[in-house]
């Protein structure tokens, strides 16, 4: 993990000083690529003969308005080859689904896996971009009302957005139709400091790509370090921060197809430590 002890950001929130054009640019990952060139559903890619397996649940990105579970199964083979049950979680993307509905669907999917496989060896949540936001919202879930406490052992939050207020002022909000209240209610960065892990051994990895935009870097770093300082960095959550070199917003997750990829190895090491 990189040394982040001396890293910081200005006290003023940078995005509030940006022009509308620059804000749009910051939250458009494809503009930062430096290379050439609806139902709730669960799908497992491993024939599960026994329940005592670690489960890896993946939430796809797409700014909550594109992408699907079927397009997101590319990382399956390196994990299932090591005995991990991989589950791709679907949710109703906008405009069909609201953000509140998506969070609820994902919560119920995690609860479903725990109820269906109660002898699991741990549930690990991984999300990319908008999916990282949905995974982070599971840090705040009220599991009591779902009648089960999932055996959550790890979170892999990849190039995520954790404070949704800036999104309200970008074109991404045309389909989402988020109000400021919606954004604040669904911003894990504003609430994680009050959350308590059910299992103190649960690990949280916040990871960002070198060629993600500065706003994505700021979002990831501040989620890790600034607002949730009372929890993520002071002993409640076992958290770490990683910047992966030579990858952009898309490569960082696409490279999970490779068994020797840095992030793939971090995930496997976390699961089997």
JSON list of C-alpha atoms in Angstrom, two decimals, residues 4-227:
[
{"chain": "A", "resi": 4, "resn": "UNK", "atom": "CA", "xyz": [-0.50, 8.42, 2.35]},
{"chain": "A", "resi": 5, "resn": "UNK", "atom": "CA", "xyz": [0.46, 9.92, 5.70]},
{"chain": "A", "resi": 6, "resn": "UNK", "atom": "CA", "xyz": [1.60, 13.22, 4.22]},
{"chain": "A", "resi": 7, "resn": "UNK", "atom": "CA", "xyz": [-1.01, 13.60, 1.53]},
{"chain": "A", "resi": 8, "resn": "UNK", "atom": "CA", "xyz": [-3.80, 16.16, 1.85]},
{"chain": "A", "resi": 9, "resn": "UNK", "atom": "CA", "xyz": [-6.21, 18.34, -0.03]},
{"chain": "A", "resi": 10, "resn": "UNK", "atom": "CA", "xyz": [-7.05, 22.05, 0.25]},
{"chain": "A", "resi": 11, "resn": "UNK", "atom": "CA", "xyz": [-9.59, 22.98, 2.88]},
{"chain": "A", "resi": 12, "resn": "UNK", "atom": "CA", "xyz": [-11.85, 24.48, 0.22]},
{"chain": "A", "resi": 13, "resn": "UNK", "atom": "CA", "xyz": [-13.78, 21.91, -1.79]},
{"chain": "A", "resi": 14, "resn": "UNK", "atom": "CA", "xyz": [-12.19, 22.12, -5.26]},
{"chain": "A", "resi": 15, "resn": "UNK", "atom": "CA", "xyz": [-15.24, 21.20, -7.30]},
{"chain": "A", "resi": 16, "resn": "UNK", "atom": "CA", "xyz": [-17.23, 24.17, -6.01]},
{"chain": "A", "resi": 17, "resn": "UNK", "atom": "CA", "xyz": [-14.69, 26.52, -7.58]},
{"chain": "A", "resi": 18, "resn": "UNK", "atom": "CA", "xyz": [-14.86, 24.85, -11.01]},
{"chain": "A", "resi": 19, "resn": "UNK", "atom": "CA", "xyz": [-16.73, 26.13, -14.02]},
{"chain": "A", "resi": 20, "resn": "UNK", "atom": "CA", "xyz": [-19.64, 24.00, -15.27]},
{"chain": "A", "resi": 21, "resn": "UNK", "atom": "CA", "xyz": [-17.45, 22.88, -18.18]},
{"chain": "A", "resi": 22, "resn": "UNK", "atom": "CA", "xyz": [-14.59, 21.78, -15.95]},
{"chain": "A", "resi": 23, "resn": "UNK", "atom": "CA", "xyz": [-16.91, 19.99, -13.53]},
{"chain": "A", "resi": 24, "resn": "UNK", "atom": "CA", "xyz": [-18.43, 18.10, -16.46]},
{"chain": "A", "resi": 25, "resn": "UNK", "atom": "CA", "xyz": [-14.93, 17.20, -17.60]},
{"chain": "A", "resi": 26, "resn": "UNK", "atom": "CA", "xyz": [-13.89, 15.93, -14.17]},
{"chain": "A", "resi": 27, "resn": "UNK", "atom": "CA", "xyz": [-16.83, 13.56, -13.93]},
{"chain": "A", "resi": 28, "resn": "UNK", "atom": "CA", "xyz": [-16.53, 12.15, -17.45]},
{"chain": "A", "resi": 29, "resn": "UNK", "atom": "CA", "xyz": [-14.05, 9.25, -17.03]},
{"chain": "A", "resi": 30, "resn": "UNK", "atom": "CA", "xyz": [-13.71, 8.61, -20.77]},
{"chain": "A", "resi": 31, "resn": "UNK", "atom": "CA", "xyz": [-12.07, 12.01, -21.18]},
{"chain": "A", "resi": 32, "resn": "UNK", "atom": "CA", "xyz": [-9.23, 10.90, -18.91]},
{"chain": "A", "resi": 33, "resn": "UNK", "atom": "CA", "xyz": [-8.36, 7.72, -20.83]},
{"chain": "A", "resi": 34, "resn": "UNK", "atom": "CA", "xyz": [-4.73, 7.80, -21.95]},
{"chain": "A", "resi": 35, "resn": "UNK", "atom": "CA", "xyz": [-4.61, 4.66, -24.06]},
{"chain": "A", "resi": 36, "resn": "UNK", "atom": "CA", "xyz": [-5.08, 4.10, -27.80]},
{"chain": "A", "resi": 37, "resn": "UNK", "atom": "CA", "xyz": [-7.70, 3.83, -29.22]},
{"chain": "A", "resi": 38, "resn": "UNK", "atom": "CA", "xyz": [-33.43, -4.31, -14.73]},
{"chain": "A", "resi": 39, "resn": "UNK", "atom": "CA", "xyz": [-34.78, -6.49, -12.46]},
{"chain": "A", "resi": 40, "resn": "UNK", "atom": "CA", "xyz": [-32.88, -7.33, -9.30]},
{"chain": "A", "resi": 41, "resn": "UNK", "atom": "CA", "xyz": [-30.94, -10.47, -10.10]},
{"chain": "A", "resi": 42, "resn": "UNK", "atom": "CA", "xyz": [-28.06, -12.60, -8.94]},
{"chain": "A", "resi": 43, "resn": "UNK", "atom": "CA", "xyz": [-25.98, -14.83, -11.15]},
{"chain": "A", "resi": 44, "resn": "UNK", "atom": "CA", "xyz": [-23.27, -17.14, -9.94]},
{"chain": "A", "resi": 45, "resn": "UNK", "atom": "CA", "xyz": [-20.52, -18.43, -12.20]},
{"chain": "A", "resi": 46, "resn": "UNK", "atom": "CA", "xyz": [-19.48, -21.40, -10.13]},
{"chain": "A", "resi": 47, "resn": "UNK", "atom": "CA", "xyz": [-21.35, -24.61, -9.53]},
{"chain": "A", "resi": 48, "resn": "UNK", "atom": "CA", "xyz": [-21.47, -24.50, -5.76]},
{"chain": "A", "resi": 49, "resn": "UNK", "atom": "CA", "xyz": [-21.23, -27.95, -4.27]},
{"chain": "A", "resi": 50, "resn": "UNK", "atom": "CA", "xyz": [-20.82, -26.73, -0.70]},
{"chain": "A", "resi": 51, "resn": "UNK", "atom": "CA", "xyz": [-21.78, -23.55, 1.10]},
{"chain": "A", "resi": 52, "resn": "UNK", "atom": "CA", "xyz": [-18.47, -23.01, 2.88]},
{"chain": "A", "resi": 53, "resn": "UNK", "atom": "CA", "xyz": [-16.93, -20.78, 0.23]},
{"chain": "A", "resi": 54, "resn": "UNK", "atom": "CA", "xyz": [-15.94, -17.13, 0.17]},
{"chain": "A", "resi": 55, "resn": "UNK", "atom": "CA", "xyz": [-18.39, -15.08, -1.90]},
{"chain": "A", "resi": 56, "resn": "UNK", "atom": "CA", "xyz": [-17.30, -12.16, -4.09]},
{"chain": "A", "resi": 57, "resn": "UNK", "atom": "CA", "xyz": [-20.18, -9.85, -5.04]},
{"chain": "A", "resi": 58, "resn": "UNK", "atom": "CA", "xyz": [-19.51, -7.39, -7.85]},
{"chain": "A", "resi": 59, "resn": "UNK", "atom": "CA", "xyz": [-21.52, -4.20, -8.51]},
{"chain": "A", "resi": 60, "resn": "UNK", "atom": "CA", "xyz": [-21.01, -2.75, -11.99]},
{"chain": "A", "resi": 61, "resn": "UNK", "atom": "CA", "xyz": [-20.47, 0.90, -12.83]},
{"chain": "A", "resi": 62, "resn": "UNK", "atom": "CA", "xyz": [-22.01, 3.08, -15.52]},
{"chain": "A", "resi": 63, "resn": "UNK", "atom": "CA", "xyz": [-23.08, 6.14, -13.53]},
{"chain": "A", "resi": 64, "resn": "UNK", "atom": "CA", "xyz": [-26.15, 4.27, -12.26]},
{"chain": "A", "resi": 65, "resn": "UNK", "atom": "CA", "xyz": [-27.64, 4.47, -15.80]},
{"chain": "A", "resi": 66, "resn": "UNK", "atom": "CA", "xyz": [-25.77, 1.99, -17.98]},
{"chain": "A", "resi": 67, "resn": "UNK", "atom": "CA", "xyz": [-24.03, -1.35, -17.73]},
{"chain": "A", "resi": 68, "resn": "UNK", "atom": "CA", "xyz": [-25.43, -4.71, -16.69]},
{"chain": "A", "resi": 69, "resn": "UNK", "atom": "CA", "xyz": [-24.54, -7.87, -14.82]},
{"chain": "A", "resi": 70, "resn": "UNK", "atom": "CA", "xyz": [-24.00, -9.78, -18.06]},
{"chain": "A", "resi": 71, "resn": "UNK", "atom": "CA", "xyz": [-21.40, -7.26, -19.25]},
{"chain": "A", "resi": 72, "resn": "UNK", "atom": "CA", "xyz": [-19.60, -7.45, -15.91]},
{"chain": "A", "resi": 73, "resn": "UNK", "atom": "CA", "xyz": [-18.62, -11.11, -15.67]},
{"chain": "A", "resi": 74, "resn": "UNK", "atom": "CA", "xyz": [-15.16, -10.60, -17.12]},
{"chain": "A", "resi": 75, "resn": "UNK", "atom": "CA", "xyz": [-13.33, -10.97, -13.80]},
{"chain": "A", "resi": 76, "resn": "UNK", "atom": "CA", "xyz": [-14.86, -14.32, -12.95]},
{"chain": "A", "resi": 77, "resn": "UNK", "atom": "CA", "xyz": [-12.26, -16.86, -14.07]},
{"chain": "A", "resi": 78, "resn": "UNK", "atom": "CA", "xyz": [-9.21, -15.76, -11.99]},
{"chain": "A", "resi": 79, "resn": "UNK", "atom": "CA", "xyz": [-11.35, -15.81, -8.84]},
{"chain": "A", "resi": 80, "resn": "UNK", "atom": "CA", "xyz": [-13.39, -18.97, -9.40]},
{"chain": "A", "resi": 81, "resn": "UNK", "atom": "CA", "xyz": [-10.16, -20.79, -10.30]},
{"chain": "A", "resi": 82, "resn": "UNK", "atom": "CA", "xyz": [-9.07, -20.15, -6.70]},
{"chain": "A", "resi": 83, "resn": "UNK", "atom": "CA", "xyz": [-12.33, -21.39, -5.17]},
{"chain": "A", "resi": 84, "resn": "UNK", "atom": "CA", "xyz": [-14.22, -18.11, -4.85]},
{"chain": "A", "resi": 85, "resn": "UNK", "atom": "CA", "xyz": [-17.94, -18.00, -5.64]},
{"chain": "A", "resi": 86, "resn": "UNK", "atom": "CA", "xyz": [-18.49, -14.93, -7.82]},
{"chain": "A", "resi": 87, "resn": "UNK", "atom": "CA", "xyz": [-21.87, -13.23, -7.87]},
{"chain": "A", "resi": 88, "resn": "UNK", "atom": "CA", "xyz": [-22.66, -10.40, -10.29]},
{"chain": "A", "resi": 89, "resn": "UNK", "atom": "CA", "xyz": [-25.37, -8.20, -8.82]},
{"chain": "A", "resi": 90, "resn": "UNK", "atom": "CA", "xyz": [-27.88, -6.40, -11.03]},
{"chain": "A", "resi": 91, "resn": "UNK", "atom": "CA", "xyz": [-29.96, -3.38, -10.16]},
{"chain": "A", "resi": 92, "resn": "UNK", "atom": "CA", "xyz": [-32.53, -1.23, -11.97]},
{"chain": "A", "resi": 93, "resn": "UNK", "atom": "CA", "xyz": [-30.54, 1.51, -13.63]},
{"chain": "A", "resi": 94, "resn": "UNK", "atom": "CA", "xyz": [-31.89, 5.02, -14.26]},
{"chain": "A", "resi": 95, "resn": "UNK", "atom": "CA", "xyz": [-34.27, 6.24, -15.46]},
{"chain": "A", "resi": 96, "resn": "UNK", "atom": "CA", "xyz": [-36.23, 3.10, -14.56]},
{"chain": "A", "resi": 97, "resn": "UNK", "atom": "CA", "xyz": [-34.74, 2.90, -11.09]},
{"chain": "A", "resi": 98, "resn": "UNK", "atom": "CA", "xyz": [-34.10, 5.68, -8.61]},
{"chain": "A", "resi": 99, "resn": "UNK", "atom": "CA", "xyz": [-30.91, 5.74, -6.58]},
{"chain": "A", "resi": 100, "resn": "UNK", "atom": "CA", "xyz": [-32.84, 4.87, -3.43]},
{"chain": "A", "resi": 101, "resn": "UNK", "atom": "CA", "xyz": [-34.26, 1.81, -5.20]},
{"chain": "A", "resi": 102, "resn": "UNK", "atom": "CA", "xyz": [-30.81, 0.75, -6.41]},
{"chain": "A", "resi": 103, "resn": "UNK", "atom": "CA", "xyz": [-29.39, 0.93, -2.90]},
{"chain": "A", "resi": 104, "resn": "UNK", "atom": "CA", "xyz": [-32.32, -1.11, -1.59]},
{"chain": "A", "resi": 105, "resn": "UNK", "atom": "CA", "xyz": [-31.94, -3.73, -4.33]},
{"chain": "A", "resi": 106, "resn": "UNK", "atom": "CA", "xyz": [-28.24, -4.14, -3.66]},
{"chain": "A", "resi": 107, "resn": "UNK", "atom": "CA", "xyz": [-28.87, -4.39, 0.08]},
{"chain": "A", "resi": 108, "resn": "UNK", "atom": "CA", "xyz": [-31.45, -7.11, -0.46]},
{"chain": "A", "resi": 109, "resn": "UNK", "atom": "CA", "xyz": [-29.07, -8.96, -2.79]},
{"chain": "A", "resi": 110, "resn": "UNK", "atom": "CA", "xyz": [-26.37, -9.07, -0.10]},
{"chain": "A", "resi": 111, "resn": "UNK", "atom": "CA", "xyz": [-28.93, -10.25, 2.45]},
{"chain": "A", "resi": 112, "resn": "UNK", "atom": "CA", "xyz": [-30.14, -12.91, 0.01]},
{"chain": "A", "resi": 113, "resn": "UNK", "atom": "CA", "xyz": [-26.67, -14.39, -0.39]},
{"chain": "A", "resi": 114, "resn": "UNK", "atom": "CA", "xyz": [-26.22, -14.58, 3.39]},
{"chain": "A", "resi": 115, "resn": "UNK", "atom": "CA", "xyz": [-29.60, -16.27, 3.87]},
{"chain": "A", "resi": 116, "resn": "UNK", "atom": "CA", "xyz": [-29.07, -18.68, 0.97]},
{"chain": "A", "resi": 117, "resn": "UNK", "atom": "CA", "xyz": [-25.49, -19.58, 1.97]},
{"chain": "A", "resi": 118, "resn": "UNK", "atom": "CA", "xyz": [-25.31, -19.07, 5.75]},
{"chain": "A", "resi": 119, "resn": "UNK", "atom": "CA", "xyz": [-22.14, -21.15, 6.08]},
{"chain": "A", "resi": 120, "resn": "UNK", "atom": "CA", "xyz": [-20.13, -18.95, 3.74]},
{"chain": "A", "resi": 121, "resn": "UNK", "atom": "CA", "xyz": [-16.50, -18.17, 4.55]},
{"chain": "A", "resi": 122, "resn": "UNK", "atom": "CA", "xyz": [-17.04, -14.46, 4.15]},
{"chain": "A", "resi": 123, "resn": "UNK", "atom": "CA", "xyz": [-18.80, -12.07, 1.79]},
{"chain": "A", "resi": 124, "resn": "UNK", "atom": "CA", "xyz": [-16.59, -9.60, -0.08]},
{"chain": "A", "resi": 125, "resn": "UNK", "atom": "CA", "xyz": [-18.13, -6.66, -1.91]},
{"chain": "A", "resi": 126, "resn": "UNK", "atom": "CA", "xyz": [-16.46, -5.06, -4.90]},
{"chain": "A", "resi": 127, "resn": "UNK", "atom": "CA", "xyz": [-17.80, -2.13, -6.89]},
{"chain": "A", "resi": 128, "resn": "UNK", "atom": "CA", "xyz": [-16.42, -0.05, -9.70]},
{"chain": "A", "resi": 129, "resn": "UNK", "atom": "CA", "xyz": [-17.29, 3.65, -10.16]},
{"chain": "A", "resi": 130, "resn": "UNK", "atom": "CA", "xyz": [-21.05, 3.90, -9.45]},
{"chain": "A", "resi": 131, "resn": "UNK", "atom": "CA", "xyz": [-20.83, 0.32, -8.22]},
{"chain": "A", "resi": 132, "resn": "UNK", "atom": "CA", "xyz": [-18.21, 1.39, -5.67]},
{"chain": "A", "resi": 133, "resn": "UNK", "atom": "CA", "xyz": [-20.74, 3.91, -4.38]},
{"chain": "A", "resi": 134, "resn": "UNK", "atom": "CA", "xyz": [-23.36, 1.18, -4.01]},
{"chain": "A", "resi": 135, "resn": "UNK", "atom": "CA", "xyz": [-20.87, -1.09, -2.26]},
{"chain": "A", "resi": 136, "resn": "UNK", "atom": "CA", "xyz": [-19.91, 1.75, 0.10]},
{"chain": "A", "resi": 137, "resn": "UNK", "atom": "CA", "xyz": [-23.58, 2.26, 0.95]},
{"chain": "A", "resi": 138, "resn": "UNK", "atom": "CA", "xyz": [-23.53, -1.27, 2.38]},
{"chain": "A", "resi": 139, "resn": "UNK", "atom": "CA", "xyz": [-21.27, 0.09, 5.14]},
{"chain": "A", "resi": 140, "resn": "UNK", "atom": "CA", "xyz": [-24.35, 2.00, 6.28]},
{"chain": "A", "resi": 141, "resn": "UNK", "atom": "CA", "xyz": [-27.03, -0.65, 5.76]},
{"chain": "A", "resi": 142, "resn": "UNK", "atom": "CA", "xyz": [-29.55, -1.44, 8.48]},
{"chain": "A", "resi": 143, "resn": "UNK", "atom": "CA", "xyz": [-29.37, -5.21, 8.34]},
{"chain": "A", "resi": 144, "resn": "UNK", "atom": "CA", "xyz": [-31.82, -5.65, 11.20]},
{"chain": "A", "resi": 145, "resn": "UNK", "atom": "CA", "xyz": [-34.77, -4.86, 8.98]},
{"chain": "A", "resi": 146, "resn": "UNK", "atom": "CA", "xyz": [-33.58, -7.54, 6.55]},
{"chain": "A", "resi": 147, "resn": "UNK", "atom": "CA", "xyz": [-33.48, -10.16, 9.27]},
{"chain": "A", "resi": 148, "resn": "UNK", "atom": "CA", "xyz": [-29.85, -11.13, 8.76]},
{"chain": "A", "resi": 149, "resn": "UNK", "atom": "CA", "xyz": [-26.36, -9.85, 9.44]},
{"chain": "A", "resi": 150, "resn": "UNK", "atom": "CA", "xyz": [-24.17, -10.65, 6.43]},
{"chain": "A", "resi": 151, "resn": "UNK", "atom": "CA", "xyz": [-20.76, -12.12, 7.10]},
{"chain": "A", "resi": 152, "resn": "UNK", "atom": "CA", "xyz": [-19.03, -9.13, 5.50]},
{"chain": "A", "resi": 153, "resn": "UNK", "atom": "CA", "xyz": [-15.27, -9.53, 5.47]},
{"chain": "A", "resi": 154, "resn": "UNK", "atom": "CA", "xyz": [-14.08, -7.05, 2.86]},
{"chain": "A", "resi": 155, "resn": "UNK", "atom": "CA", "xyz": [-14.91, -4.11, 0.62]},
{"chain": "A", "resi": 156, "resn": "UNK", "atom": "CA", "xyz": [-13.03, -3.24, -2.58]},
{"chain": "A", "resi": 157, "resn": "UNK", "atom": "CA", "xyz": [-14.10, 0.27, -3.62]},
{"chain": "A", "resi": 158, "resn": "UNK", "atom": "CA", "xyz": [-12.62, 0.89, -7.07]},
{"chain": "A", "resi": 159, "resn": "UNK", "atom": "CA", "xyz": [-12.58, 4.40, -8.60]},
{"chain": "A", "resi": 160, "resn": "UNK", "atom": "CA", "xyz": [-15.74, 5.35, -6.77]},
{"chain": "A", "resi": 161, "resn": "UNK", "atom": "CA", "xyz": [-17.90, 8.40, -6.15]},
{"chain": "A", "resi": 162, "resn": "UNK", "atom": "CA", "xyz": [-18.76, 8.80, -2.47]},
{"chain": "A", "resi": 163, "resn": "UNK", "atom": "CA", "xyz": [-20.09, 12.36, -2.30]},
{"chain": "A", "resi": 164, "resn": "UNK", "atom": "CA", "xyz": [-22.86, 12.75, -4.89]},
{"chain": "A", "resi": 165, "resn": "UNK", "atom": "CA", "xyz": [-23.41, 16.50, -4.63]},
{"chain": "A", "resi": 166, "resn": "UNK", "atom": "CA", "xyz": [-21.12, 17.36, -7.60]},
{"chain": "A", "resi": 167, "resn": "UNK", "atom": "CA", "xyz": [-23.05, 14.87, -9.78]},
{"chain": "A", "resi": 168, "resn": "UNK", "atom": "CA", "xyz": [-26.19, 16.98, -9.35]},
{"chain": "A", "resi": 169, "resn": "UNK", "atom": "CA", "xyz": [-24.55, 19.70, -11.44]},
{"chain": "A", "resi": 170, "resn": "UNK", "atom": "CA", "xyz": [-23.36, 17.50, -14.33]},
{"chain": "A", "resi": 171, "resn": "UNK", "atom": "CA", "xyz": [-25.09, 15.99, -17.35]},
{"chain": "A", "resi": 172, "resn": "UNK", "atom": "CA", "xyz": [-25.02, 12.63, -15.57]},
{"chain": "A", "resi": 173, "resn": "UNK", "atom": "CA", "xyz": [-27.98, 13.88, -13.55]},
{"chain": "A", "resi": 174, "resn": "UNK", "atom": "CA", "xyz": [-30.27, 14.13, -16.59]},
{"chain": "A", "resi": 175, "resn": "UNK", "atom": "CA", "xyz": [-31.26, 10.48, -16.19]},
{"chain": "A", "resi": 176, "resn": "UNK", "atom": "CA", "xyz": [-30.76, 10.29, -12.42]},
{"chain": "A", "resi": 177, "resn": "UNK", "atom": "CA", "xyz": [-32.82, 13.39, -11.57]},
{"chain": "A", "resi": 178, "resn": "UNK", "atom": "CA", "xyz": [-31.12, 13.69, -8.18]},
{"chain": "A", "resi": 179, "resn": "UNK", "atom": "CA", "xyz": [-32.12, 16.53, -5.92]},
{"chain": "A", "resi": 180, "resn": "UNK", "atom": "CA", "xyz": [-29.57, 17.89, -3.48]},
{"chain": "A", "resi": 181, "resn": "UNK", "atom": "CA", "xyz": [-31.45, 16.05, -0.72]},
{"chain": "A", "resi": 182, "resn": "UNK", "atom": "CA", "xyz": [-31.28, 12.80, -2.71]},
{"chain": "A", "resi": 183, "resn": "UNK", "atom": "CA", "xyz": [-27.55, 13.27, -3.20]},
{"chain": "A", "resi": 184, "resn": "UNK", "atom": "CA", "xyz": [-26.87, 13.95, 0.47]},
{"chain": "A", "resi": 185, "resn": "UNK", "atom": "CA", "xyz": [-29.02, 11.04, 1.63]},
{"chain": "A", "resi": 186, "resn": "UNK", "atom": "CA", "xyz": [-27.10, 8.69, -0.65]},
{"chain": "A", "resi": 187, "resn": "UNK", "atom": "CA", "xyz": [-23.58, 10.00, -0.01]},
{"chain": "A", "resi": 188, "resn": "UNK", "atom": "CA", "xyz": [-21.69, 7.49, 2.14]},
{"chain": "A", "resi": 189, "resn": "UNK", "atom": "CA", "xyz": [-18.92, 10.03, 2.70]},
{"chain": "A", "resi": 190, "resn": "UNK", "atom": "CA", "xyz": [-21.32, 12.13, 4.78]},
{"chain": "A", "resi": 191, "resn": "UNK", "atom": "CA", "xyz": [-22.42, 9.25, 7.00]},
{"chain": "A", "resi": 192, "resn": "UNK", "atom": "CA", "xyz": [-19.69, 6.64, 7.32]},
{"chain": "A", "resi": 193, "resn": "UNK", "atom": "CA", "xyz": [-18.18, 8.34, 10.38]},
{"chain": "A", "resi": 194, "resn": "UNK", "atom": "CA", "xyz": [-21.26, 7.28, 12.34]},
{"chain": "A", "resi": 195, "resn": "UNK", "atom": "CA", "xyz": [-21.24, 3.69, 11.07]},
{"chain": "A", "resi": 196, "resn": "UNK", "atom": "CA", "xyz": [-19.90, 0.79, 13.08]},
{"chain": "A", "resi": 197, "resn": "UNK", "atom": "CA", "xyz": [-18.65, -2.46, 11.53]},
{"chain": "A", "resi": 198, "resn": "UNK", "atom": "CA", "xyz": [-20.44, -5.59, 12.64]},
{"chain": "A", "resi": 199, "resn": "UNK", "atom": "CA", "xyz": [-17.08, -7.36, 12.35]},
{"chain": "A", "resi": 200, "resn": "UNK", "atom": "CA", "xyz": [-13.97, -5.35, 13.33]},
{"chain": "A", "resi": 201, "resn": "UNK", "atom": "CA", "xyz": [-11.83, -7.60, 11.12]},
{"chain": "A", "resi": 202, "resn": "UNK", "atom": "CA", "xyz": [-13.67, -6.41, 7.99]},
{"chain": "A", "resi": 203, "resn": "UNK", "atom": "CA", "xyz": [-11.25, -4.77, 5.58]},
{"chain": "A", "resi": 204, "resn": "UNK", "atom": "CA", "xyz": [-11.97, -1.75, 3.37]},
{"chain": "A", "resi": 205, "resn": "UNK", "atom": "CA", "xyz": [-9.74, -1.00, 0.39]},
{"chain": "A", "resi": 206, "resn": "UNK", "atom": "CA", "xyz": [-10.24, 2.33, -1.38]},
{"chain": "A", "resi": 207, "resn": "UNK", "atom": "CA", "xyz": [-8.47, 2.21, -4.73]},
{"chain": "A", "resi": 208, "resn": "UNK", "atom": "CA", "xyz": [-8.11, 4.64, -7.62]},
{"chain": "A", "resi": 209, "resn": "UNK", "atom": "CA", "xyz": [-6.29, 4.55, -10.95]},
{"chain": "A", "resi": 210, "resn": "UNK", "atom": "CA", "xyz": [-3.34, 6.81, -11.73]},
{"chain": "A", "resi": 211, "resn": "UNK", "atom": "CA", "xyz": [-5.17, 8.25, -14.73]},
{"chain": "A", "resi": 212, "resn": "UNK", "atom": "CA", "xyz": [-8.52, 8.77, -13.04]},
{"chain": "A", "resi": 213, "resn": "UNK", "atom": "CA", "xyz": [-9.49, 12.45, -12.97]},
{"chain": "A", "resi": 214, "resn": "UNK", "atom": "CA", "xyz": [-8.35, 14.65, -10.07]},
{"chain": "A", "resi": 215, "resn": "UNK", "atom": "CA", "xyz": [-11.92, 14.69, -8.77]},
{"chain": "A", "resi": 216, "resn": "UNK", "atom": "CA", "xyz": [-12.02, 10.89, -8.62]},
{"chain": "A", "resi": 217, "resn": "UNK", "atom": "CA", "xyz": [-8.70, 10.97, -6.80]},
{"chain": "A", "resi": 218, "resn": "UNK", "atom": "CA", "xyz": [-10.03, 13.54, -4.34]},
{"chain": "A", "resi": 219, "resn": "UNK", "atom": "CA", "xyz": [-13.25, 11.60, -3.77]},
{"chain": "A", "resi": 220, "resn": "UNK", "atom": "CA", "xyz": [-11.38, 8.37, -3.03]},
{"chain": "A", "resi": 221, "resn": "UNK", "atom": "CA", "xyz": [-8.79, 9.99, -0.79]},
{"chain": "A", "resi": 222, "resn": "UNK", "atom": "CA", "xyz": [-11.29, 12.03, 1.19]},
{"chain": "A", "resi": 223, "resn": "UNK", "atom": "CA", "xyz": [-13.57, 9.05, 1.69]},
{"chain": "A", "resi": 224, "resn": "UNK", "atom": "CA", "xyz": [-10.61, 7.17, 3.10]},
{"chain": "A", "resi": 225, "resn": "UNK", "atom": "CA", "xyz": [-9.03, 9.94, 5.13]},
{"chain": "A", "resi": 226, "resn": "UNK", "atom": "CA", "xyz": [-10.93, 13.17, 5.77]},
{"chain": "A", "resi": 227, "resn": "UNK", "atom": "CA", "xyz": [-14.59, 12.74, 6.71]}
]
